[in-house]
JSON list of C-alpha atoms in Angstrom, two decimals:
[
{"chain": "P", "resi": 1, "resn": "MET", "atom": "CA", "xyz": [-26.42, -10.82, -29.84]},
{"chain": "P", "resi": 2, "resn": "LYS", "atom": "CA", "xyz": [-25.18, -7.26, -29.40]},
{"chain": "P", "resi": 3, "resn": "TYR", "atom": "CA", "xyz": [-28.22, -6.35, -27.30]},
{"chain": "P", "resi": 4, "resn": "PHE", "atom": "CA", "xyz": [-27.78, -9.46, -25.18]},
{"chain": "P", "resi": 5, "resn": "LEU", "atom": "CA", "xyz": [-24.20, -8.46, -24.33]},
{"chain": "P", "resi": 6, "resn": "TRP", "atom": "CA", "xyz": [-25.34, -4.93, -23.40]},
{"chain": "P", "resi": 7, "resn": "LEU", "atom": "CA", "xyz": [-28.05, -6.42, -21.20]},
{"chain": "P", "resi": 8, "resn": "LEU", "atom": "CA", "xyz": [-25.53, -8.72, -19.56]},
{"chain": "P", "resi": 9, "resn": "LYS", "atom": "CA", "xyz": [-23.13, -5.83, -18.90]},
{"chain": "P", "resi": 10, "resn": "ALA", "atom": "CA", "xyz": [-25.96, -3.74, -17.43]},
{"chain": "P", "resi": 11, "resn": "ALA", "atom": "CA", "xyz": [-27.00, -6.63, -15.17]},
{"chain": "P", "resi": 12, "resn": "ILE", "atom": "CA", "xyz": [-23.43, -7.06, -13.92]},
{"chain": "P", "resi": 13, "resn": "PHE", "atom": "CA", "xyz": [-23.10, -3.32, -13.32]},
{"chain": "P", "resi": 14, "resn": "PHE", "atom": "CA", "xyz": [-26.34, -3.06, -11.35]},
{"chain": "P", "resi": 15, "resn": "THR", "atom": "CA", "xyz": [-25.48, -6.16, -9.34]},
{"chain": "P", "resi": 16, "resn": "LEU", "atom": "CA", "xyz": [-22.11, -4.68, -8.35]},
{"chain": "P", "resi": 17, "resn": "PHE", "atom": "CA", "xyz": [-23.76, -1.32, -7.64]},
{"chain": "P", "resi": 18, "resn": "ALA", "atom": "CA", "xyz": [-26.30, -2.96, -5.32]},
{"chain": "P", "resi": 19, "resn": "PHE", "atom": "CA", "xyz": [-23.46, -4.90, -3.67]},
{"chain": "P", "resi": 20, "resn": "ALA", "atom": "CA", "xyz": [-21.60, -1.64, -3.04]},
{"chain": "P", "resi": 21, "resn": "LEU", "atom": "CA", "xyz": [-24.68, 0.02, -1.56]},
{"chain": "P", "resi": 22, "resn": "ASN", "atom": "CA", "xyz": [-25.31, -2.90, 0.79]},
{"chain": "P", "resi": 23, "resn": "ASN", "atom": "CA", "xyz": [-21.72, -3.09, 2.10]},
{"chain": "P", "resi": 24, "resn": "GLN", "atom": "CA", "xyz": [-20.96, 0.38, 3.37]},
{"chain": "P", "resi": 25, "resn": "GLN", "atom": "CA", "xyz": [-19.99, -0.67, 6.91]},
{"chain": "P", "resi": 26, "resn": "VAL", "atom": "CA", "xyz": [-16.49, 0.27, 7.98]},
{"chain": "P", "resi": 27, "resn": "ALA", "atom": "CA", "xyz": [-14.03, -2.61, 7.92]},
{"chain": "P", "resi": 28, "resn": "VAL", "atom": "CA", "xyz": [-10.63, -2.61, 9.58]},
{"chain": "P", "resi": 29, "resn": "VAL", "atom": "CA", "xyz": [-7.75, -4.42, 7.91]},
{"chain": "P", "resi": 30, "resn": "HIS", "atom": "CA", "xyz": [-4.81, -5.01, 10.27]},
{"chain": "P", "resi": 31, "resn": "TRP", "atom": "CA", "xyz": [-1.41, -4.99, 8.56]},
{"chain": "P", "resi": 32, "resn": "PHE", "atom": "CA", "xyz": [2.00, -5.66, 10.03]},
{"chain": "P", "resi": 33, "resn": "PHE", "atom": "CA", "xyz": [3.60, -3.45, 12.69]},
{"chain": "P", "resi": 34, "resn": "GLY", "atom": "CA", "xyz": [0.26, -2.19, 14.00]},
{"chain": "P", "resi": 35, "resn": "VAL", "atom": "CA", "xyz": [-0.80, -0.47, 10.79]},
{"chain": "P", "resi": 36, "resn": "GLU", "atom": "CA", "xyz": [-4.59, -0.34, 10.26]},
{"chain": "P", "resi": 37, "resn": "TRP", "atom": "CA", "xyz": [-6.63, 0.42, 7.17]},
{"chain": "P", "resi": 38, "resn": "ARG", "atom": "CA", "xyz": [-10.20, 1.62, 7.83]},
{"chain": "P", "resi": 39, "resn": "THR", "atom": "CA", "xyz": [-12.42, 1.68, 4.76]},
{"chain": "P", "resi": 40, "resn": "PRO", "atom": "CA", "xyz": [-15.89, 0.55, 3.64]},
{"chain": "P", "resi": 41, "resn": "MET", "atom": "CA", "xyz": [-16.29, -3.21, 3.26]},
{"chain": "P", "resi": 42, "resn": "VAL", "atom": "CA", "xyz": [-16.99, -2.96, -0.47]},
{"chain": "P", "resi": 43, "resn": "ILE", "atom": "CA", "xyz": [-13.57, -1.36, -1.05]},
{"chain": "P", "resi": 44, "resn": "VAL", "atom": "CA", "xyz": [-11.86, -4.20, 0.81]},
{"chain": "P", "resi": 45, "resn": "VAL", "atom": "CA", "xyz": [-13.72, -6.87, -1.17]},
{"chain": "P", "resi": 46, "resn": "LEU", "atom": "CA", "xyz": [-13.22, -5.21, -4.56]},
{"chain": "P", "resi": 47, "resn": "THR", "atom": "CA", "xyz": [-9.54, -4.58, -3.81]},
{"chain": "P", "resi": 48, "resn": "ALA", "atom": "CA", "xyz": [-9.05, -8.25, -2.93]},
{"chain": "P", "resi": 49, "resn": "PHE", "atom": "CA", "xyz": [-10.88, -9.26, -6.12]},
{"chain": "P", "resi": 50, "resn": "ALA", "atom": "CA", "xyz": [-8.76, -6.93, -8.27]},
{"chain": "P", "resi": 51, "resn": "ALA", "atom": "CA", "xyz": [-5.54, -8.14, -6.61]},
{"chain": "P", "resi": 52, "resn": "GLY", "atom": "CA", "xyz": [-6.56, -11.74, -7.32]},
{"chain": "P", "resi": 53, "resn": "CYS", "atom": "CA", "xyz": [-7.24, -10.93, -10.97]},
{"chain": "P", "resi": 54, "resn": "VAL", "atom": "CA", "xyz": [-3.89, -9.19, -11.36]},
{"chain": "P", "resi": 55, "resn": "LEU", "atom": "CA", "xyz": [-2.07, -12.05, -9.65]},
{"chain": "P", "resi": 56, "resn": "GLY", "atom": "CA", "xyz": [-3.81, -14.59, -11.90]},
{"chain": "P", "resi": 57, "resn": "VAL", "atom": "CA", "xyz": [-2.88, -12.71, -15.06]},
{"chain": "P", "resi": 58, "resn": "LEU", "atom": "CA", "xyz": [0.73, -12.28, -13.93]},
{"chain": "P", "resi": 59, "resn": "THR", "atom": "CA", "xyz": [1.08, -16.00, -13.23]},
{"chain": "P", "resi": 60, "resn": "MET", "atom": "CA", "xyz": [-0.33, -16.84, -16.67]},
{"chain": "P", "resi": 61, "resn": "LEU", "atom": "CA", "xyz": [1.92, -14.43, -18.62]},
{"chain": "P", "resi": 62, "resn": "PRO", "atom": "CA", "xyz": [4.96, -16.75, -18.95]},
{"chain": "P", "resi": 63, "resn": "SER", "atom": "CA", "xyz": [2.89, -19.59, -20.38]},
{"chain": "P", "resi": 64, "resn": "TRP", "atom": "CA", "xyz": [1.08, -17.21, -22.76]},
{"chain": "P", "resi": 65, "resn": "TRP", "atom": "CA", "xyz": [4.43, -15.86, -24.00]},
{"chain": "P", "resi": 66, "resn": "ARG", "atom": "CA", "xyz": [5.82, -19.38, -24.40]},
{"chain": "P", "resi": 67, "resn": "HIS", "atom": "CA", "xyz": [2.74, -20.46, -26.33]},
{"chain": "P", "resi": 68, "resn": "ARG", "atom": "CA", "xyz": [2.92, -17.38, -28.55]},
{"chain": "P", "resi": 69, "resn": "ARG", "atom": "CA", "xyz": [6.59, -18.02, -29.41]},
{"chain": "P", "resi": 70, "resn": "GLU", "atom": "CA", "xyz": [5.75, -21.54, -30.56]}
]
């Protein structure tokens, strides 16, 4: 089982690595008041993914704390 988990982690890593190599085009994110953010596409996608994960965990925290108190 331990080797299977290492193999799974390696597969996920190499998949994300290949994704990063294939998405190196410059993307422009337009913010408010004319502010622009120019960065590779992979950074934009991974930042959006990380922000979604953080937001999901933060919205679940109150229910986890409530469940833990009970």
